[in-house]
Every structure is written in C-alpha cells, then in structure tokens.
Amino acid sequence: MPRKAATAPSSSSRKSAGVSAAMPSSVIMARSQQDRFHLATIDHHDLNIHLRQVGLSIGNRELLVDAELKLESGVHYGLVGRNGTGKSTLLQALGDGLFEGISAHVHVMYVHQLFHVDMDNSAQLSVVDVLLSGDKQRLGRQHMMDLLEAGLESQTVSHALKQLDYEAVDAARAKMDRVAIKRSGLRGLTARNKLVALEHQLAQAKAAWDDAVQTSVDSDYDIVAANNWLESLYAQDDLSTEARAREILVDIGLSVEQQDRPFHELSGGWKMRVFLAQIEFLQPDLLLLDEPTNHLDLPRIQWVMHFIQTRLQHLTVVTVQYNEMPKDWEMGSMVC
C-alpha cells in the first residue's frame, strides 16, 4: 500500500462574511475553489482528491477557512483530534458530496458505526442477503424489474411506467433537497432553484401517475417501452454478484450454510464482520470511517484494523479517531 505525505486540512478562527447570524446550528456548509481546470477534469476518472480554499462551517461556527485537502488514491489516512474540531463534520460533508472539485465517478462511502445495517427488514434476511442489500443500484434494478414484469403480466404497463417515472423524479428531488439545505451562497441559490423545478416536475409526474390508474388499456408503445427497459435491466444484472458476495463471506469465516441463516442470529462480533465484508463487496473508492473502533474491545479493534489493512488496502481510507489511532494502524499509515 503506497504511503505518501498528506496535506491535512488546516483550521482557522476567522469569520466568513457569507455566514448568516440566523443560520441553524445543525446546518453544515461546505465550499471549495473551482479553478479554470475544474470543468475540464471533474468528469475524468481521477480517484485522487485535491481541494483548495476549503471552507467548512456548522451553523455560525467556522471549522475550516482557506484550507487545502489532498487525498491520494490507495493511501490510508488517520485524522486524530479532540471533539468539536470538525473531524466528523468534514467526513459528513465529503460523504454528502458537498465539495466541488471531486469527480462524480468517485464512489464515496461514509460509515459512522460498524454495527449499522441499513435495512428495515434485516431481521427477515439471511446473512448473504444483508451483504447484497448494500448494493443499492442492484436493489433499484430489481425493484424496477418487479414493477415492469407485474405490469406486463396484469396489463397495467402504463401505470408501472408512470410509477417509475414518479419515483425517479422523487429520488432526484430528495437528493437535491439534501444538497440545497447544506449549500450557501451562489451554489445554494442554484441548488434551491433546481429543487423548485424538481418539485414542479414531481407534481406533473404524480398527476400522470394518477391518470394512468384510470387507464384500462395499455398502448402498444408502452408495452414495447416496458419490454425494452426490462431487456436493458436484465443485461445489467451480473449473475456473478452473489457468487462474489459468498466468496467474501467464506473468506471471513462463514460457511455457505451459515450464510443462508438469518442475519439476526449472528453475534455482535459476527455482525460487525459482515458489515466490513459488505464494504469489501461494495468496493468504494473513498471510505470514510468515523470512529470505527468506538466501544470495541481490543481483540475486535485488532480484527478491524487487520481487515482494513489487508482486505481494503487498495482503497483510499480516512479514519477519524477522538484520542489516538490504534498502534497497529499507525504502522505504515498517514496520521494527521
């Protein structure tokens, strides 16, 4: 794993003129410089991150002013400092995509606790299903396939297509809403204008969906469109995905029989291992770990650190700790 010098974000107590006195205390504001090369490079597959004139605030409190943030692909970084200095806020801003200058192709994953599984029905899922549930794109494709197949079978294709249109606009609106809340200045105004446009588009999509409920006959155009969409979705479905997920679970010590058992039957330690295996399965380009060893005993801390160093060694990793990095982690990593 390559180890190079890092430029850590620097902090300042200077106040920014753009911060309003009425700013809610929980709102995160993030900004970075867009230079003349920005538009030429933002869509390139560059996994290195170099942000200049970084500003970060929460409410009226400035955490970073005119800082520089540099993260090189494949390097593991440790960010250590007392509470309240903005470590977790920086990770959240990176995870939410609030900074300009990071390629849209960089897959960022923010993890704030290792025992969290983002599935409401995780108690009903098998271990391998929980691992696969982390692939949101796969779940989204499956949802679309289910709706289209049901529409074709029940001759309600128009309804299914309008529902999918509505869901796509609603997802875009929800994403823009999160961005608009956390951006200030011209970028914030632009985001809010886009949000208003999406809300109008959402109302139109809802009206079209409601009209489709009253439609008793599917048009030939809708039937062809649904079949073409299904064909495209099936072409994207990688049949080797589950096999790769199972291989990762075997590597951490779970047999195929154990993988098919209910996830909720696992001990806390094994649930933690499955979540780490999910990170390996998803392969983010930038992994942001917010105090991942908090509340863990020494054996589990050692297991987590070994997993990150050996199984995730090719990822760019930023780990935040309150007091100090575990000794094993410090050997060969960049601590800031």
Short mmCIF file of C-alpha atoms in Angstrom, two decimals:
data_model
loop_
_atom_site.label_atom_id
_atom_site.label_comp_id
_atom_site.label_asym_id
_atom_site.label_seq_id
_atom_site.Cartn_x
_atom_site.Cartn_y
_atom_site.Cartn_z
CA MET A 1 0.00 0.00 0.00
CA PRO A 2 1.54 3.31 -1.06
CA ARG A 3 2.34 5.82 1.67
CA LYS A 4 2.89 9.45 0.77
CA ALA A 5 2.92 12.76 2.56
CA ALA A 6 -0.53 14.24 3.01
CA THR A 7 -1.80 17.76 3.21
CA ALA A 8 -4.20 17.80 6.12
CA PRO A 9 -6.99 20.36 6.35
CA SER A 10 -5.97 23.37 8.41
CA SER A 11 -8.37 25.28 10.62
CA SER A 12 -8.85 28.96 11.34
CA SER A 13 -10.93 31.10 13.67
CA ARG A 14 -11.53 33.80 11.06
CA LYS A 15 -15.16 34.52 10.26
CA SER A 16 -16.61 34.31 6.78
CA ALA A 17 -18.76 37.20 5.58
CA GLY A 18 -21.14 34.75 3.93
CA VAL A 19 -22.39 33.19 7.17
CA SER A 20 -25.77 34.43 8.37
CA ALA A 21 -26.39 35.10 12.05
CA ALA A 22 -29.66 33.17 11.74
CA MET A 23 -28.01 30.01 10.43
CA PRO A 24 -29.45 26.87 12.11
CA SER A 25 -26.83 25.31 14.39
CA SER A 26 -27.07 21.88 12.73
CA VAL A 27 -26.64 23.02 9.10
CA ILE A 28 -23.31 22.08 7.52
CA MET A 29 -21.93 24.48 4.94
CA ALA A 30 -19.04 23.35 2.73
CA ARG A 31 -17.23 25.10 -0.10
CA SER A 32 -14.09 24.74 -2.18
CA GLN A 33 -12.47 26.58 -5.05
CA GLN A 34 -13.43 25.88 -8.66
CA ASP A 35 -10.41 26.83 -10.74
CA ARG A 36 -10.24 27.13 -14.53
CA PHE A 37 -9.28 23.47 -14.86
CA HIS A 38 -12.30 22.29 -12.85
CA LEU A 39 -14.76 21.77 -15.70
CA ALA A 40 -12.10 20.02 -17.77
CA THR A 41 -11.24 17.49 -15.08
CA ILE A 42 -14.34 16.95 -12.93
CA ASP A 43 -15.69 14.09 -15.06
CA HIS A 44 -12.39 12.30 -15.51
CA HIS A 45 -11.83 9.00 -13.72
CA ASP A 46 -9.33 10.54 -11.32
CA LEU A 47 -9.54 8.96 -7.88
CA ASN A 48 -7.14 11.49 -6.33
CA ILE A 49 -8.74 14.38 -4.46
CA HIS A 50 -7.16 17.83 -4.22
CA LEU A 51 -9.37 20.64 -2.94
CA ARG A 52 -8.18 24.22 -2.46
CA GLN A 53 -9.67 27.08 -0.45
CA VAL A 54 -11.78 24.64 1.50
CA GLY A 55 -14.31 26.18 3.85
CA LEU A 56 -16.41 24.25 6.35
CA SER A 57 -18.85 25.52 8.93
CA ILE A 58 -21.71 24.23 11.04
CA GLY A 59 -24.24 26.89 11.89
CA ASN A 60 -22.32 30.09 12.67
CA ARG A 61 -19.14 28.28 13.65
CA GLU A 62 -16.27 28.17 11.18
CA LEU A 63 -14.31 24.92 11.27
CA LEU A 64 -12.09 25.34 8.20
CA VAL A 65 -11.18 28.51 6.31
CA ASP A 66 -8.99 28.59 3.17
CA ALA A 67 -7.74 25.06 3.88
CA GLU A 68 -6.27 22.54 1.47
CA LEU A 69 -7.37 18.92 1.40
CA LYS A 70 -5.36 16.32 -0.50
CA LEU A 71 -6.16 12.60 -0.57
CA GLU A 72 -4.18 10.31 -2.84
CA SER A 73 -5.72 7.12 -4.17
CA GLY A 74 -4.85 4.00 -2.19
CA VAL A 75 -3.45 5.82 0.85
CA HIS A 76 -4.88 5.25 4.34
CA TYR A 77 -5.18 8.40 6.47
CA GLY A 78 -5.84 8.82 10.17
CA LEU A 79 -7.39 12.05 11.43
CA VAL A 80 -6.97 12.50 15.18
CA GLY A 81 -8.15 15.34 17.41
CA ARG A 82 -10.35 16.36 20.28
CA ASN A 83 -14.13 16.52 19.98
CA GLY A 84 -15.60 19.62 18.38
CA THR A 85 -12.75 20.33 15.96
CA GLY A 86 -14.75 19.29 12.88
CA LYS A 87 -13.38 15.83 12.09
CA SER A 88 -16.77 14.12 11.77
CA THR A 89 -18.29 17.17 10.08
CA LEU A 90 -15.58 17.04 7.41
CA LEU A 91 -16.33 13.36 6.78
CA GLN A 92 -20.06 14.05 6.55
CA ALA A 93 -19.50 16.86 4.05
CA LEU A 94 -17.32 14.60 1.91
CA GLY A 95 -19.85 11.78 2.19
CA ASP A 96 -22.74 14.04 1.16
CA GLY A 97 -20.84 15.38 -1.85
CA LEU A 98 -20.93 18.99 -0.65
CA PHE A 99 -17.50 19.94 -2.02
CA GLU A 100 -16.96 20.98 -5.64
CA GLY A 101 -13.91 19.51 -7.31
CA ILE A 102 -14.43 15.79 -6.64
CA SER A 103 -15.11 13.67 -9.70
CA ALA A 104 -18.64 12.30 -9.94
CA HIS A 105 -17.04 8.94 -10.71
CA VAL A 106 -15.55 8.68 -7.19
CA HIS A 107 -17.72 6.30 -5.16
CA VAL A 108 -17.71 7.60 -1.59
CA MET A 109 -18.90 5.57 1.40
CA TYR A 110 -19.36 7.17 4.82
CA VAL A 111 -19.54 4.81 7.82
CA HIS A 112 -20.35 6.14 11.27
CA GLN A 113 -20.72 2.82 13.08
CA LEU A 114 -19.77 -0.73 12.25
CA PHE A 115 -22.89 -2.38 13.66
CA HIS A 116 -25.31 -0.48 11.43
CA VAL A 117 -27.20 -2.32 8.68
CA ASP A 118 -29.35 -0.05 6.51
CA MET A 119 -32.29 -2.43 6.08
CA ASP A 120 -35.63 -2.10 7.89
CA ASN A 121 -36.36 -5.80 7.47
CA SER A 122 -32.87 -7.07 8.32
CA ALA A 123 -34.39 -9.48 10.87
CA GLN A 124 -36.02 -11.34 7.97
CA LEU A 125 -32.91 -11.50 5.81
CA SER A 126 -30.22 -14.12 5.53
CA VAL A 127 -26.58 -13.20 6.05
CA VAL A 128 -25.84 -13.18 2.31
CA ASP A 129 -28.96 -11.10 1.63
CA VAL A 130 -27.77 -8.48 4.11
CA LEU A 131 -24.43 -8.33 2.33
CA LEU A 132 -26.13 -7.96 -1.06
CA SER A 133 -28.50 -5.30 0.33
CA GLY A 134 -25.65 -2.82 0.38
CA ASP A 135 -25.71 -2.68 -3.42
CA LYS A 136 -28.40 -0.01 -3.81
CA GLN A 137 -28.12 0.01 -7.60
CA ARG A 138 -28.80 -3.73 -7.70
CA LEU A 139 -31.81 -3.31 -5.39
CA GLY A 140 -33.09 -0.48 -7.56
CA ARG A 141 -32.81 -2.58 -10.72
CA GLN A 142 -34.65 -5.44 -9.04
CA HIS A 143 -37.44 -3.10 -7.95
CA MET A 144 -37.85 -1.79 -11.49
CA MET A 145 -37.85 -5.31 -12.95
CA ASP A 146 -40.50 -6.43 -10.47
CA LEU A 147 -42.78 -3.49 -11.32
CA LEU A 148 -42.38 -3.89 -15.08
CA GLU A 149 -42.92 -7.65 -15.01
CA ALA A 150 -46.02 -7.24 -12.84
CA GLY A 151 -47.32 -4.54 -15.19
CA LEU A 152 -46.86 -6.72 -18.26
CA GLU A 153 -48.50 -9.69 -16.57
CA SER A 154 -51.51 -7.75 -15.25
CA GLN A 155 -51.81 -5.46 -18.30
CA THR A 156 -51.10 -2.35 -16.23
CA VAL A 157 -47.92 -1.33 -18.02
CA SER A 158 -48.85 2.34 -18.29
CA HIS A 159 -49.37 2.50 -14.54
CA ALA A 160 -45.99 0.82 -13.87
CA LEU A 161 -44.14 3.18 -16.22
CA LYS A 162 -45.69 6.29 -14.68
CA GLN A 163 -44.92 4.99 -11.18
CA LEU A 164 -41.27 4.50 -12.10
CA ASP A 165 -41.15 7.99 -13.62
CA TYR A 166 -42.57 9.44 -10.41
CA GLU A 167 -40.10 7.51 -8.22
CA ALA A 168 -37.13 8.67 -10.32
CA VAL A 169 -38.13 12.33 -10.02
CA ASP A 170 -38.87 11.94 -6.30
CA ALA A 171 -35.41 10.44 -5.71
CA ALA A 172 -33.78 13.33 -7.60
CA ARG A 173 -35.84 15.85 -5.60
CA ALA A 174 -34.87 14.24 -2.27
CA LYS A 175 -31.19 14.32 -3.23
CA MET A 176 -31.35 17.97 -4.31
CA ASP A 177 -33.21 18.85 -1.11
CA ARG A 178 -30.32 17.48 0.96
CA VAL A 179 -27.84 19.44 -1.14
CA ALA A 180 -29.82 22.71 -1.04
CA ILE A 181 -30.02 22.64 2.75
CA LYS A 182 -26.25 22.34 3.10
CA ARG A 183 -25.04 24.79 0.45
CA SER A 184 -24.68 28.53 0.80
CA GLY A 185 -24.13 31.50 -1.49
CA LEU A 186 -24.50 31.16 -5.25
CA ARG A 187 -24.22 27.36 -5.12
CA GLY A 188 -27.01 27.25 -2.54
CA LEU A 189 -29.22 29.51 -4.67
CA THR A 190 -28.60 27.33 -7.73
CA ALA A 191 -29.47 24.19 -5.77
CA ARG A 192 -32.68 25.77 -4.44
CA ASN A 193 -33.73 26.81 -7.95
CA LYS A 194 -33.16 23.25 -9.14
CA LEU A 195 -35.19 21.99 -6.19
CA VAL A 196 -38.15 24.21 -7.14
CA ALA A 197 -38.00 22.90 -10.72
CA LEU A 198 -37.91 19.30 -9.50
CA GLU A 199 -40.87 19.88 -7.19
CA HIS A 200 -42.87 21.16 -10.17
CA GLN A 201 -41.74 18.16 -12.23
CA LEU A 202 -42.72 15.85 -9.37
CA ALA A 203 -46.25 17.29 -9.28
CA GLN A 204 -46.58 16.65 -13.01
CA ALA A 205 -45.31 13.08 -12.62
CA LYS A 206 -47.79 12.45 -9.80
CA ALA A 207 -50.67 13.73 -11.94
CA ALA A 208 -49.60 11.48 -14.83
CA TRP A 209 -49.37 8.50 -12.46
CA ASP A 210 -52.86 9.22 -11.11
CA ASP A 211 -54.22 9.45 -14.67
CA ALA A 212 -52.62 6.10 -15.52
CA VAL A 213 -54.62 4.44 -12.74
CA GLN A 214 -57.76 5.29 -14.71
CA THR A 215 -56.33 3.86 -17.95
CA SER A 216 -57.79 0.43 -18.69
CA VAL A 217 -55.87 -0.37 -21.88
CA ASP A 218 -52.10 -0.32 -22.37
CA SER A 219 -50.83 1.22 -25.58
CA ASP A 220 -48.55 -0.72 -27.89
CA TYR A 221 -45.94 1.99 -27.32
CA ASP A 222 -45.97 1.42 -23.55
CA ILE A 223 -45.73 -2.35 -23.94
CA VAL A 224 -42.73 -2.06 -26.27
CA ALA A 225 -41.09 0.50 -23.98
CA ALA A 226 -41.55 -1.76 -20.94
CA ASN A 227 -40.09 -4.79 -22.72
CA ASN A 228 -37.11 -2.79 -23.97
CA TRP A 229 -36.50 -1.43 -20.47
CA LEU A 230 -36.68 -4.92 -18.99
CA GLU A 231 -34.21 -6.21 -21.55
CA SER A 232 -31.80 -3.42 -20.65
CA LEU A 233 -32.16 -4.14 -16.92
CA TYR A 234 -31.53 -7.85 -17.39
CA ALA A 235 -28.40 -7.04 -19.40
CA GLN A 236 -27.07 -5.07 -16.41
CA ASP A 237 -27.76 -7.88 -13.95
CA ASP A 238 -24.46 -9.58 -13.16
CA LEU A 239 -25.13 -13.20 -12.25
CA SER A 240 -21.69 -13.46 -10.62
CA THR A 241 -22.58 -10.86 -7.97
CA GLU A 242 -23.96 -13.33 -5.44
CA ALA A 243 -21.06 -15.73 -6.04
CA ARG A 244 -18.59 -12.93 -5.25
CA ALA A 245 -20.54 -11.99 -2.12
CA ARG A 246 -20.46 -15.58 -0.90
CA GLU A 247 -16.74 -15.86 -1.58
CA ILE A 248 -16.08 -12.80 0.60
CA LEU A 249 -18.20 -14.28 3.40
CA VAL A 250 -16.26 -17.55 3.21
CA ASP A 251 -13.03 -15.56 3.50
CA ILE A 252 -14.15 -14.04 6.82
CA GLY A 253 -15.07 -17.46 8.19
CA LEU A 254 -18.75 -18.07 7.32
CA SER A 255 -19.64 -21.32 5.57
CA VAL A 256 -22.31 -21.41 2.84
CA GLU A 257 -24.71 -22.97 5.34
CA GLN A 258 -24.10 -20.14 7.81
CA GLN A 259 -24.56 -17.55 5.06
CA ASP A 260 -28.13 -18.74 4.47
CA ARG A 261 -29.11 -18.48 8.12
CA PRO A 262 -30.99 -15.40 9.47
CA PHE A 263 -28.70 -12.45 9.99
CA HIS A 264 -30.24 -11.57 13.37
CA GLU A 265 -28.96 -14.87 14.81
CA LEU A 266 -25.35 -13.71 14.49
CA SER A 267 -23.47 -12.38 17.49
CA GLY A 268 -22.45 -8.73 17.62
CA GLY A 269 -18.90 -9.60 16.61
CA TRP A 270 -20.02 -11.52 13.54
CA LYS A 271 -22.46 -8.78 12.53
CA MET A 272 -19.52 -6.38 12.60
CA ARG A 273 -17.53 -8.73 10.35
CA VAL A 274 -20.42 -8.98 7.89
CA PHE A 275 -20.63 -5.21 7.70
CA LEU A 276 -16.91 -4.97 6.96
CA ALA A 277 -17.36 -7.68 4.34
CA GLN A 278 -20.11 -5.53 2.82
CA ILE A 279 -17.62 -2.68 2.45
CA GLU A 280 -15.24 -5.02 0.60
CA PHE A 281 -18.16 -6.19 -1.56
CA LEU A 282 -19.18 -2.63 -2.50
CA GLN A 283 -15.59 -1.50 -3.25
CA PRO A 284 -15.92 2.26 -2.65
CA ASP A 285 -13.13 4.44 -4.00
CA LEU A 286 -13.10 6.59 -0.86
CA LEU A 287 -14.00 5.04 2.51
CA LEU A 288 -14.73 7.42 5.39
CA LEU A 289 -14.69 5.74 8.81
CA ASP A 290 -15.95 7.82 11.73
CA GLU A 291 -14.52 6.28 14.92
CA PRO A 292 -14.97 2.68 13.66
CA THR A 293 -13.42 1.12 16.77
CA ASN A 294 -15.53 3.07 19.26
CA HIS A 295 -16.92 0.77 22.01
CA LEU A 296 -14.94 -2.22 20.69
CA ASP A 297 -12.70 -4.35 22.87
CA LEU A 298 -9.03 -4.89 21.97
CA PRO A 299 -9.45 -8.19 20.02
CA ARG A 300 -12.18 -6.66 17.85
CA ILE A 301 -10.14 -3.50 17.29
CA GLN A 302 -7.21 -5.63 16.13
CA TRP A 303 -9.50 -7.63 13.81
CA VAL A 304 -10.97 -4.45 12.28
CA MET A 305 -7.55 -2.88 11.73
CA HIS A 306 -6.16 -6.06 10.18
CA PHE A 307 -9.16 -6.31 7.86
CA ILE A 308 -8.78 -2.71 6.70
CA GLN A 309 -5.04 -3.07 6.12
CA THR A 310 -5.23 -6.39 4.26
CA ARG A 311 -8.65 -6.58 2.58
CA LEU A 312 -9.17 -2.87 1.86
CA GLN A 313 -5.54 -1.91 1.28
CA HIS A 314 -6.18 -0.60 -2.25
CA LEU A 315 -8.91 1.84 -1.17
CA THR A 316 -8.44 5.43 -0.09
CA VAL A 317 -9.43 5.38 3.58
CA VAL A 318 -9.87 8.25 6.03
CA THR A 319 -10.33 7.13 9.64
CA VAL A 320 -11.36 9.56 12.36
CA GLN A 321 -10.48 8.89 15.99
CA TYR A 322 -11.08 11.06 19.05
CA ASN A 323 -7.93 10.31 21.05
CA GLU A 324 -5.36 8.26 19.13
CA MET A 325 -5.10 5.74 16.34
CA PRO A 326 -4.65 2.10 17.35
CA LYS A 327 -0.93 1.27 17.43
CA ASP A 328 -1.27 -1.43 14.76
CA TRP A 329 -2.95 1.06 12.45
CA GLU A 330 -0.23 3.66 12.84
CA MET A 331 2.41 1.33 11.42
CA GLY A 332 2.56 2.33 7.75
CA SER A 333 -0.33 4.81 7.57
CA MET A 334 -0.56 8.59 7.32
CA VAL A 335 -1.74 10.08 10.63
CA CYS A 336 -2.74 13.77 10.63
#
